[in-house]
Coordinates of C-alpha atoms in Angstrom, one line a residue:
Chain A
X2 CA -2.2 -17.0 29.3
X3 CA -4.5 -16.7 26.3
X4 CA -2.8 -16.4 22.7
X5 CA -5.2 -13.9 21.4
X6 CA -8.2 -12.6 23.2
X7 CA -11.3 -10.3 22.2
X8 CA -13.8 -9.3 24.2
X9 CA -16.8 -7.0 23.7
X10 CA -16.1 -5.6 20.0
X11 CA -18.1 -3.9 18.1
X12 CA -17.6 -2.4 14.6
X13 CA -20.2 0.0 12.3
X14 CA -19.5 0.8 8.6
X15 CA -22.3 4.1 9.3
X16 CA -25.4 2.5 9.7
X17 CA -24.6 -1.0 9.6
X18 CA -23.8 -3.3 12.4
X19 CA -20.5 -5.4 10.9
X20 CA -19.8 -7.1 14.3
X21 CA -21.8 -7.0 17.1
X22 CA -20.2 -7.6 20.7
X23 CA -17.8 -10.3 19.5
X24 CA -15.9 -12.2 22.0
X25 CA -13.5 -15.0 22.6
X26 CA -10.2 -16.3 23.3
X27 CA -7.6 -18.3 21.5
X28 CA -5.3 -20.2 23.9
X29 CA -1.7 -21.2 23.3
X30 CA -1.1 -23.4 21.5
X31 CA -4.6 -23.9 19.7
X32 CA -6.0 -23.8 16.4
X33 CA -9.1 -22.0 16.2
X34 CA -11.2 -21.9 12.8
X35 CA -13.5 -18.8 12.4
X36 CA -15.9 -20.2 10.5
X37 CA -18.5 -17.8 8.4
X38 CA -19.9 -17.5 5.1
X39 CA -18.8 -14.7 2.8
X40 CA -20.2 -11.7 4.3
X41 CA -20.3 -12.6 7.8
X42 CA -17.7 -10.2 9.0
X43 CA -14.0 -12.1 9.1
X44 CA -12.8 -9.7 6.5
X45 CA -13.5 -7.2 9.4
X46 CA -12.5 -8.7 12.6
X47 CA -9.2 -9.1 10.7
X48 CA -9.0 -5.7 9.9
X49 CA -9.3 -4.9 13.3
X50 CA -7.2 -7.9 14.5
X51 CA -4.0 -6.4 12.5
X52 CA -4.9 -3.0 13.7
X53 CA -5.9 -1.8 10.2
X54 CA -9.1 -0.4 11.6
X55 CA -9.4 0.1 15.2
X56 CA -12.7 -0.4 17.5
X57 CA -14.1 1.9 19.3
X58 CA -15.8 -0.3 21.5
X59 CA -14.2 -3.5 22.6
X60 CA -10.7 -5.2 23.5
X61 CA -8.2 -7.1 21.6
X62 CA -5.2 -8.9 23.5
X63 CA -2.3 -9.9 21.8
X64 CA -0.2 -12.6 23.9
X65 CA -1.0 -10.4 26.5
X66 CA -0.6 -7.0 24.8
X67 CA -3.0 -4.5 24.7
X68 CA -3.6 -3.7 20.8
X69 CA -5.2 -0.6 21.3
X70 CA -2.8 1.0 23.6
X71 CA 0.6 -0.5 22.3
X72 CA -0.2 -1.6 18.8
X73 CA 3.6 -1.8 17.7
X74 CA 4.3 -4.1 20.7
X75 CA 1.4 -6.6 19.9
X76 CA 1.9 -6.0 16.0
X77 CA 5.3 -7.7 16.6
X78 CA 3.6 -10.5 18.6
X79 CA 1.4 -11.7 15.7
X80 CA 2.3 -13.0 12.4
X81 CA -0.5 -12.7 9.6
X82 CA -1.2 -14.2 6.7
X83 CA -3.8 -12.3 4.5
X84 CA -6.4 -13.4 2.2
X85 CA -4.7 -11.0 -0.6
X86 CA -1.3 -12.2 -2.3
X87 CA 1.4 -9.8 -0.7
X88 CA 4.4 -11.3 -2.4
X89 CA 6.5 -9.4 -5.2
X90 CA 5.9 -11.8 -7.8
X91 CA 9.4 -10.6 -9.8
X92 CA 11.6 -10.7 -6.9
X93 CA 13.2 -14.2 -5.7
X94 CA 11.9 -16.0 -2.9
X95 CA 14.7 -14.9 -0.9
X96 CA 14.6 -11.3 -1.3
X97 CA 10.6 -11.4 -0.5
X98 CA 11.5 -13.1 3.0
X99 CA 14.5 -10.4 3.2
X100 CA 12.4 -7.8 2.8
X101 CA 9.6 -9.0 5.4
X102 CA 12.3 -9.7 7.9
X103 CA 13.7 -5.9 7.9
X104 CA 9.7 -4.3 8.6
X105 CA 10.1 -6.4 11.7
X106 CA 13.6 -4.9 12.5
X107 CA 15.5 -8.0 11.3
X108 CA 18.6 -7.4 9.1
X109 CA 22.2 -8.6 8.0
X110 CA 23.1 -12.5 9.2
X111 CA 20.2 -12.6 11.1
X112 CA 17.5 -12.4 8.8
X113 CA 19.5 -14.6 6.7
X114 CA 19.9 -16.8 8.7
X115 CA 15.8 -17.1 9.5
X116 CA 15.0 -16.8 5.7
X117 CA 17.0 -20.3 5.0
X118 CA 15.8 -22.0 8.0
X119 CA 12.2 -21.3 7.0
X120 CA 13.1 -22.3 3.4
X121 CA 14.4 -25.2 4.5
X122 CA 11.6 -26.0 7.0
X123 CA 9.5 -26.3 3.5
X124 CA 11.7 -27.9 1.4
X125 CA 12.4 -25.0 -0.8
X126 CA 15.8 -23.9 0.4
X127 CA 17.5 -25.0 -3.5
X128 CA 14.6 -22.3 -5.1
X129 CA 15.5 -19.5 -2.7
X130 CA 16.9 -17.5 -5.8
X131 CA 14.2 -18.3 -8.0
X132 CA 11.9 -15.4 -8.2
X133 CA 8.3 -16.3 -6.8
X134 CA 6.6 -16.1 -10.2
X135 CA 7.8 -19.6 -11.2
X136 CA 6.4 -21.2 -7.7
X137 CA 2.9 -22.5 -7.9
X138 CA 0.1 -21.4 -6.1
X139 CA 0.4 -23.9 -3.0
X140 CA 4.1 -22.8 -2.7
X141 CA 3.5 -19.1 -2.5
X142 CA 1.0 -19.7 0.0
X143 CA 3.1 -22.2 2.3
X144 CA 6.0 -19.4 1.5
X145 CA 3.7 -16.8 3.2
X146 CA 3.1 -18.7 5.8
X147 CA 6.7 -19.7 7.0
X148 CA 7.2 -15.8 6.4
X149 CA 4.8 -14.4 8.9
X150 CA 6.9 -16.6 11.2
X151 CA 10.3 -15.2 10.7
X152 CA 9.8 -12.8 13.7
X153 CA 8.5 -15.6 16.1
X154 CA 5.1 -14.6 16.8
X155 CA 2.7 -16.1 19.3
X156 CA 0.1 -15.6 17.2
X157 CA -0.8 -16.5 14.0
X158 CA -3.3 -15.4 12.1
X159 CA -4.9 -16.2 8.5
X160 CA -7.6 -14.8 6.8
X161 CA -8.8 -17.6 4.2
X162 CA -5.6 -19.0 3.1
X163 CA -6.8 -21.3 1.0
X164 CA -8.8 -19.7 -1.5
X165 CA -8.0 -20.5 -5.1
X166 CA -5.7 -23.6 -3.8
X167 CA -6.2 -27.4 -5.2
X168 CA -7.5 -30.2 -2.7
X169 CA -3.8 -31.3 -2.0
X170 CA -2.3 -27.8 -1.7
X171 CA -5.5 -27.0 0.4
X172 CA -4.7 -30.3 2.7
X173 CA -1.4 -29.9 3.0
X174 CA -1.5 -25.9 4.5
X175 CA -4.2 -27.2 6.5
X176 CA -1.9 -30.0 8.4
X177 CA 0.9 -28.1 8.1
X178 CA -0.5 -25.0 10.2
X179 CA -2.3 -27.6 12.7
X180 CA 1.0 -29.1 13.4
X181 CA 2.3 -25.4 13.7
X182 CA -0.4 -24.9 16.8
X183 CA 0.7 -28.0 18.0
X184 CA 4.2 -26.8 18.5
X185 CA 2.8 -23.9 20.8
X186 CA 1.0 -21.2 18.4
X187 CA -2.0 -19.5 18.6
X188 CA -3.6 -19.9 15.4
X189 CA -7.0 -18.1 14.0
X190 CA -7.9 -19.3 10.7
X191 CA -10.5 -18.1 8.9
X192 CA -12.4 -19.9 6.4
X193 CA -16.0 -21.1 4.7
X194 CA -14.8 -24.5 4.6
X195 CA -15.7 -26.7 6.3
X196 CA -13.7 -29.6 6.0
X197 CA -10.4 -27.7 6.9
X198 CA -11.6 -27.8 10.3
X199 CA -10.9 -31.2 12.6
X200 CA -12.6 -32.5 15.8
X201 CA -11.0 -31.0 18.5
X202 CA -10.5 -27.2 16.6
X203 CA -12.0 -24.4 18.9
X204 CA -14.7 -23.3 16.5
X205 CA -16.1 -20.1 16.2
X206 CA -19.4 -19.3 14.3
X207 CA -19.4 -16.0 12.8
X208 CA -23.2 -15.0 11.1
X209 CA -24.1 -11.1 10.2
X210 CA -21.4 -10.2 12.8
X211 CA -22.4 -11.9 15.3
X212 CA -21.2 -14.9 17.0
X213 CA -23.8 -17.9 17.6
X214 CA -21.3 -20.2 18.8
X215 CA -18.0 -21.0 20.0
X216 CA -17.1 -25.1 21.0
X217 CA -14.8 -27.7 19.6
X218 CA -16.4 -28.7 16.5
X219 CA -16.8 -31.8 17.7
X220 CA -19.2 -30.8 20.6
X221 CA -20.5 -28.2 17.8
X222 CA -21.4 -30.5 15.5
X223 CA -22.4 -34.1 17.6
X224 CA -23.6 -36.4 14.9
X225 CA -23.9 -34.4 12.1
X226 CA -21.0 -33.5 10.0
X227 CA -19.9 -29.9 10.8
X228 CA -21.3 -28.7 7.4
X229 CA -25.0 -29.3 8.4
X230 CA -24.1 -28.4 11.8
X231 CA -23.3 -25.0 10.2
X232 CA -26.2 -24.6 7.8
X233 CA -28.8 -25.8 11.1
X234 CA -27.0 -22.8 12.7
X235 CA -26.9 -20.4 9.9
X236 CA -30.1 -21.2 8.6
X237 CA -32.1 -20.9 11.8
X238 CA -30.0 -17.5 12.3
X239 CA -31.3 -16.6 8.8
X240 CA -35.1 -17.6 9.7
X241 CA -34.8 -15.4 13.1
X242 CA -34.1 -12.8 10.9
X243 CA -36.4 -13.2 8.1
X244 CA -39.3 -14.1 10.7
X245 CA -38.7 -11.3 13.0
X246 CA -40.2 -13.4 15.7
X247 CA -37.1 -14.3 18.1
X248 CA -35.0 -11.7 18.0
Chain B
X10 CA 18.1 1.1 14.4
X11 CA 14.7 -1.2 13.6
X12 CA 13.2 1.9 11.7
X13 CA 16.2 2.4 9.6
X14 CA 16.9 -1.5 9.0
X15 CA 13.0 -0.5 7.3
X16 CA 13.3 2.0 5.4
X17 CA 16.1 0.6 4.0
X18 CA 14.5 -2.5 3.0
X19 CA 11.2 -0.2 1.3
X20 CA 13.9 1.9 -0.7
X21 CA 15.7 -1.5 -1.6
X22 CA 12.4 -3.1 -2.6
X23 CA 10.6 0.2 -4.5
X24 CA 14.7 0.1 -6.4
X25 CA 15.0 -3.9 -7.4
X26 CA 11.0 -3.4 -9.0
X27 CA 12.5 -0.5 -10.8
X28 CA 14.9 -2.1 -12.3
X29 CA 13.0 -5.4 -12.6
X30 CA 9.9 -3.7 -14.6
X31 CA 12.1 -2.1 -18.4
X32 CA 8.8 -1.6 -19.8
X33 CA 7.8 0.6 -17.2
X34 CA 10.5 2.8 -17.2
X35 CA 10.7 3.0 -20.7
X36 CA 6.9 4.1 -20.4
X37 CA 7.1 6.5 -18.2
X38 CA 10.0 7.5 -20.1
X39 CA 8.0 7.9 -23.4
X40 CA 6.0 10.4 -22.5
X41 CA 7.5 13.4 -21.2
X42 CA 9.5 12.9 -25.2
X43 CA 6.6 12.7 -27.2
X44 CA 6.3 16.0 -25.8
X45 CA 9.4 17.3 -26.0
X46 CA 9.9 16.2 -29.5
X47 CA 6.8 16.2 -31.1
X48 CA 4.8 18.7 -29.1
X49 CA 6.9 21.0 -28.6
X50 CA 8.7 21.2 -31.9
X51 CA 5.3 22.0 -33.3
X52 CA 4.5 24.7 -30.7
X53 CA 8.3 26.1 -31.4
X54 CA 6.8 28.4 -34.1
X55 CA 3.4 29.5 -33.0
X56 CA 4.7 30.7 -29.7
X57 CA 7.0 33.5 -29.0
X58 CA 8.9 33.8 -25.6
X59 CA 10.4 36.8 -24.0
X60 CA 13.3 36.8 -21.7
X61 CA 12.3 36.0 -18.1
X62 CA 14.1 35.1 -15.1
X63 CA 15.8 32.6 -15.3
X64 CA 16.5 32.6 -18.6
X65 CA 18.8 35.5 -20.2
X66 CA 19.0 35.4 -23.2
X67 CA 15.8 34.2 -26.0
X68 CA 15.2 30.4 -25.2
X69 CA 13.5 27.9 -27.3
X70 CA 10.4 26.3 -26.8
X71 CA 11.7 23.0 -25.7
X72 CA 14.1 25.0 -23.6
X73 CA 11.3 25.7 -21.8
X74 CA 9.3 22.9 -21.1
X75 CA 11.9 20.6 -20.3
X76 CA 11.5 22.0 -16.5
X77 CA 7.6 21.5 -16.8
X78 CA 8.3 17.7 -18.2
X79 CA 10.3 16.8 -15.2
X80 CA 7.6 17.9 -13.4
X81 CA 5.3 15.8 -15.3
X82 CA 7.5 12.6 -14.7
X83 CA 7.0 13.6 -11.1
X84 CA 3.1 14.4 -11.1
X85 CA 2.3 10.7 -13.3
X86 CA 4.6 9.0 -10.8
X87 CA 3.5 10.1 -7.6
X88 CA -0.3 9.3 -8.7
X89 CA 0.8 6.0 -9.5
X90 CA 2.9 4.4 -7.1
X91 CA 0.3 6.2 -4.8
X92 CA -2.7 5.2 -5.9
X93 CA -1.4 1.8 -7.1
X94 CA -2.0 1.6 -2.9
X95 CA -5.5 1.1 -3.3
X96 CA -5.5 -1.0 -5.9
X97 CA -6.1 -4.8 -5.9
X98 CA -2.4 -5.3 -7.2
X99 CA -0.9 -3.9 -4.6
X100 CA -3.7 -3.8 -1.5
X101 CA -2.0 -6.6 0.0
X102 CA 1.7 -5.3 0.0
X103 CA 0.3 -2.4 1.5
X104 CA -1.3 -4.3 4.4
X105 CA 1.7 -6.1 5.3
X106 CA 3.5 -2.7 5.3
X107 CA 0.8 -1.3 7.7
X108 CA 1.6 -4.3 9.8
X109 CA 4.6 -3.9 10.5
X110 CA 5.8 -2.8 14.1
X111 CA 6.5 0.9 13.5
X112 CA 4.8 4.3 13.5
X113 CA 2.3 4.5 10.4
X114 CA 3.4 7.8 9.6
X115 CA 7.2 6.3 9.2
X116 CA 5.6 3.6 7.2
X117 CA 4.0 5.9 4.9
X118 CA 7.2 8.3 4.5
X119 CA 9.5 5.7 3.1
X120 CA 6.9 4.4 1.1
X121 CA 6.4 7.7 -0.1
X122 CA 10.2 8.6 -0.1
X123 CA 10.9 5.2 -1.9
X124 CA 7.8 6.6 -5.2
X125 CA 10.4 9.5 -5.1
X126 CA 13.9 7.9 -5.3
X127 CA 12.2 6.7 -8.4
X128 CA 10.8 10.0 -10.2
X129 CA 14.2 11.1 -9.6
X130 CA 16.2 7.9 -11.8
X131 CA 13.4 8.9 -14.2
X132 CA 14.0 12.6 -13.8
X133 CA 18.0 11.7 -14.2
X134 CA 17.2 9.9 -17.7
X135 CA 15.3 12.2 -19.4
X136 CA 17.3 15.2 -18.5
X137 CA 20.6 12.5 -19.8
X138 CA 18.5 12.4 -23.1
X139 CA 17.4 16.2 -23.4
X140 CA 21.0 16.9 -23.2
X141 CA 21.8 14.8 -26.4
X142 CA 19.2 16.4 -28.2
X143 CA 20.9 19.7 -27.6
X144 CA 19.3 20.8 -24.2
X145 CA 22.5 21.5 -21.8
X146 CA 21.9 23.2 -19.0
X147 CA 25.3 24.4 -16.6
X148 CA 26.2 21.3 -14.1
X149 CA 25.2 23.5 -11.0
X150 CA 21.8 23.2 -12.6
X151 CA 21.9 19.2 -12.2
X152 CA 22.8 19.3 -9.2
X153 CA 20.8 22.0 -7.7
X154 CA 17.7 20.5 -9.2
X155 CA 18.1 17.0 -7.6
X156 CA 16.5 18.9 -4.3
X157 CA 14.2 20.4 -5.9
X158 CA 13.1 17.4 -7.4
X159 CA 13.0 15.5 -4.9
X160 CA 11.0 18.0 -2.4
X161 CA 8.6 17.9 -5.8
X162 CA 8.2 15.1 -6.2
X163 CA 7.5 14.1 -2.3
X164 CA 5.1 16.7 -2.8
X165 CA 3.2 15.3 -5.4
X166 CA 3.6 11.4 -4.0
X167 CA 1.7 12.9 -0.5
X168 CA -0.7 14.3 -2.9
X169 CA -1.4 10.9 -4.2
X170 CA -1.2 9.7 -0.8
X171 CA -4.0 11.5 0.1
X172 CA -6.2 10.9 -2.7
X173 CA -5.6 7.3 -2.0
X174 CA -7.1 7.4 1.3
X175 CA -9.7 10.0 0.5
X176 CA -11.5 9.7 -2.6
X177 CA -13.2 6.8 -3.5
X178 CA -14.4 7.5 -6.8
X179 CA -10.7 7.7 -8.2
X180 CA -10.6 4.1 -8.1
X181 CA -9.3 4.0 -12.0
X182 CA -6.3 5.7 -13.2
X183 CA -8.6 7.7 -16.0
X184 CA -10.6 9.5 -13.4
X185 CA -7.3 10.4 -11.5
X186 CA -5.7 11.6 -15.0
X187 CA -8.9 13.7 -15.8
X188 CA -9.5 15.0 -12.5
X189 CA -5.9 15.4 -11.3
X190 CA -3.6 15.2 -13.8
X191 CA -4.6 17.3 -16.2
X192 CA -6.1 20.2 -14.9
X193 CA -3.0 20.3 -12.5
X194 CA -0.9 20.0 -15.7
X195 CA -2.7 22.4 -17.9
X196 CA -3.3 25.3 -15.1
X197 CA 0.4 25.8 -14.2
X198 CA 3.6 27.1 -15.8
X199 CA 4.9 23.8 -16.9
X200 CA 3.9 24.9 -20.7
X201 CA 3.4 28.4 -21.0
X202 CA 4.7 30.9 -18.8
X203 CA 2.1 32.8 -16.8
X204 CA 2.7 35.9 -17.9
X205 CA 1.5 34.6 -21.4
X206 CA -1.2 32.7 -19.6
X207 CA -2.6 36.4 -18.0
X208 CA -2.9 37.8 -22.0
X209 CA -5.4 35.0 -22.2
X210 CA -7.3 34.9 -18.9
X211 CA -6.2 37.0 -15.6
X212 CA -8.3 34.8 -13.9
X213 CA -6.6 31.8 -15.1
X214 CA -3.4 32.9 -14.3
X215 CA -4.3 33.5 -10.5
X216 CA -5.7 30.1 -10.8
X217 CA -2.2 28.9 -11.9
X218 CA -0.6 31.1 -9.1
X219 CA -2.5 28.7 -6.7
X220 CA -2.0 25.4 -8.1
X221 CA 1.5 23.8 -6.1
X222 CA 2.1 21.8 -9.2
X223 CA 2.8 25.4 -11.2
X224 CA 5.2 26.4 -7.9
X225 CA 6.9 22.9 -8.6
X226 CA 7.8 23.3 -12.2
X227 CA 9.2 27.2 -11.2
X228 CA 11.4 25.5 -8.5
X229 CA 12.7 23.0 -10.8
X230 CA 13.0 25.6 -13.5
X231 CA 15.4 28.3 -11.7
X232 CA 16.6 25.0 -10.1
X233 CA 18.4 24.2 -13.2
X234 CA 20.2 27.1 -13.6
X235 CA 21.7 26.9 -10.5
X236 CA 19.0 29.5 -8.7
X237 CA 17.2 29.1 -6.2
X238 CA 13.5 30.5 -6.0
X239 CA 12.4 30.7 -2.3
X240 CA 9.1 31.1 -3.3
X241 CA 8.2 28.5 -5.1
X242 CA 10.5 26.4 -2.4
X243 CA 8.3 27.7 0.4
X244 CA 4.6 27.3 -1.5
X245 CA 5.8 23.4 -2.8
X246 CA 7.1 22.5 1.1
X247 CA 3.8 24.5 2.5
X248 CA 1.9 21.9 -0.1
X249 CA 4.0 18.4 1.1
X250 CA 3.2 19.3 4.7
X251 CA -0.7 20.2 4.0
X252 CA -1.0 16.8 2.0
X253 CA 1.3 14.9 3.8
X254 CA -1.2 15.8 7.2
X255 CA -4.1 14.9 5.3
X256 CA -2.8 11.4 4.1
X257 CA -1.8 10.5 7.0
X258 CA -5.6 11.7 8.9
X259 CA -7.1 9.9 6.3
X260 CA -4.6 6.6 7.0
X261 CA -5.6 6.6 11.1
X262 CA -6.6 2.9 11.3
X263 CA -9.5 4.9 13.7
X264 CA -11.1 6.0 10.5
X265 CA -11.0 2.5 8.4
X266 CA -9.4 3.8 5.8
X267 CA -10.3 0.7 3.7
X268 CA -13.7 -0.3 4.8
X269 CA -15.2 2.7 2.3
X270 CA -13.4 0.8 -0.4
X271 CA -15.8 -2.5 -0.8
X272 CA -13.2 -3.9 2.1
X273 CA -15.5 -4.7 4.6
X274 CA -17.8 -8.5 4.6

């Protein structure tokens, strides 16, 4: 069974196309990058993803759940990890994963008992009292991250996760959420970079809402390295446009 | 069980920020006493009150607008911890709210419920302080006027509500104070009665009669002194359940409630 899987979506803000039959599926226990420059329509297949907007064309599966027809069901399926900062920067690291745990319906020695085993997972089980103001940037990220997996999700998703991180923070959330699909996650991480991505990632090509390919990047990018592999595809997307002629 | 174990956790959350952030109780404190010590010792002498219900006997000024300053405690409050929704400080809290496994309309209650619990600590403290400057009121008062508050101030928190997932122009805290707060603070009760109002402008006293805020600040008013006015009570909960049905229209993830706000790319 597929992790996450889209098929056929479609989204308009009015008059403009934002994604255009979009489909694909993320298999257990992969990491799959979405991989689009700023503009290119993640922001909104997340949107619809976590059921902020919903599609009315189009299918989104959730380990199996409908999210259209049972949202709360596939809601509690996914963990997410968005692109804004969502933690209370005065309250302590423990209280933040608290707080998290009870939206999912997790409370008492339960939750507790999840919050310390993900703060220990990271190596930050001493700074659970410490509010999350005195963590750096990489920290809070990596916090995040072990929080949208507190309810065991199959699915994890992550809109851009490293933006305004350092090369070592950026490396280390990187491997650390590879090695989290390893272990039997679904993971779709978005991103502009290219070098987050490794070989054998399922690779998704997002451009103007449309998807121009979907391959390991390995088989996407052959010789080149994935960043010219990207611009060739990008670029001649942008020429099709701007000629008029293929499309 | 799950939706409880979550609404406990938003009241929980919306209480330790409370208490975490002095300088914005003391704020929000600050104002409604400029007011009641500056303003309205000013206004004491050019104003002349007659008895009305529910006062018997001649009142002073700042007898009288202590009601209307709860109210305005209430109104700033409910804007902000509304509104502060669609802002960039708070847009991602909200998403992982929205997120969570439950019914979006529960969602939005305790969020809304949480704004309230605290209006009310703020309602609580001024009122503590009015009384040392001299403003007692009887203690059926207090206590009658913590539901009335409270259905207030829900009232005016699923006003913001709305706004928040309506208008996109109020995307700074100025427009929503020129466009909201003050005319919705001006046209009502909360500093002149209406009756005083009508010897002005007939027609701005009808407009007064239909602005909720003015049926609030009456509610709150016989409120605390331990009356009830089913009147205003009806017109304030007639107003929660209009906006509240509006907010949560304008929250159905069907309409992308977000994507007219720059969300979208």
């Amino acid at each position: 069974m597929n992790g996450l899987e889209v098929r056929g979506l479609s989204y308009r803000y009015g008059p403009r196309q934002a994604l255009k039959e979009v489909s694909f599926s993320v298999p257990k226990g992969r990491f799959c990058a979405l991989l689009g420059p700023n503009g290119a329509g993640k922001s909104t297949l997340f949107n619809l993803l976590t059921a902020l907007f919903t599609a009315p064309e189009g299918q989104i599966m959730v380990a199996g759940v409908n999210l259209s027809q049972e949202p709360r069901r596939a809601l509690a399926r996914m963990g997410v990890v968005f692109q804004q900062p969502t933690l209370d920067l005065d309250l302590t690291v423990r209280r933040n994963m608290l707080y998290f745990a009870a939206l999912h319906g997790i409370s008492g020695s339960e939750a507790a008992r999840r919050c310390d085993a993900a703060l220990e997972q990271l190596g930050m089980g001493e700074r659970a009292a410490e509010t999350v103001r005195a963590l750096n940037g990489g920290h809070r990220r990596r916090m995040e991250i072990a929080r949208a997996l507190i309810h065991r999700p199959e699915v994890l998703l992550l809109d851009e996760p490293t933006v305004g991180l350092d090369a070592a923070s950026r490396a280390a959330i990187t491997d650390h959420v590879h090695a989290l699909a390893d272990q039997g996650l679904s993971v779709l991480w978005a991103t502009h970079l290219t070098d987050e991505v490794q070989d054998n990632d399922l690779t998704l090509l997002l451009h103007k809402g449309v998807l121009l390919a979907q391959d390991t990047a390995a088989n996407l990018r052959q010789d080149q390295s994935l960043q010219d592999a990207f611009l060739r595809l990008t670029g001649g997307a942008v020429q099709e446009h701007g000629g008029g002629g293929l499309r | 069980m799950n939706w409880t174990i979550a609404l406990a956790a938003i009241l929980h959350r919306e209480a330790l920020r409370f208490v975490g952030q002095r300088g914005r109780f003391v704020a929000a404190l600050v104002r409604p006493l400029v007011w009641l010590f500056v303003f309205a010792a000013g206004f004491r002498a050019a104003l002349g009150l007659s008895i009305t219900p529910p006062y018997q006997t001649y009142i002073t000024y700042e007898t009288y607008i202590v009601p209307g300053l709860c109210g305005m405690i209430l109104l700033f409050n409910g804007m902000q911890s509304s509104l502060s929704l669609v802002y960039d400080r708070e847009m991602g809290s909200m998403r992982l709210l929205l997120t969570a496994p439950l019914p979006r309309w529960w969602l939005l209650f305790c969020k809304l419920l949480a704004g309230t619990l605290v209006s009310l600590l703020q309602c609580a403290a001024f009122l503590a302080i009015a009384a040392l400057w001299g403003i007692r009121l009887p203690l059926s008062g207090y206590l009658l006027a913590l539901p009335a508050l409270a259905l207030s101030g829900l009232m005016l928190g699923a006003l913001g509500l709305m706004l928040s997932s309506f208008i996109r122009q109020l995307e700074n805290f100025a427009g929503v104070m020129n466009f909201v707060i003050f005319p919705m603070f001006f046209l009502s009760s909360a500093l002149y009665p209406l009756w005083k109002m009508a010897e002005a402008s007939p027609r701005l006293r009808d407009l007064c009669n239909l602005n909720p805020f003015t049926h609030a600040v009456e509610l709150i008013r016989f409120a605390l002194y331990g009356q009830v006015n089913l009147t205003a009570a009806l017109w304030v909960s007639l107003a929660l359940a209009g906006f509240g049905a509006a907010a949560l229209w304008g929250y159905d993830p069907a309409r992308g409630v977000q994507n007219r706000k720059g969300q979208g790319g």
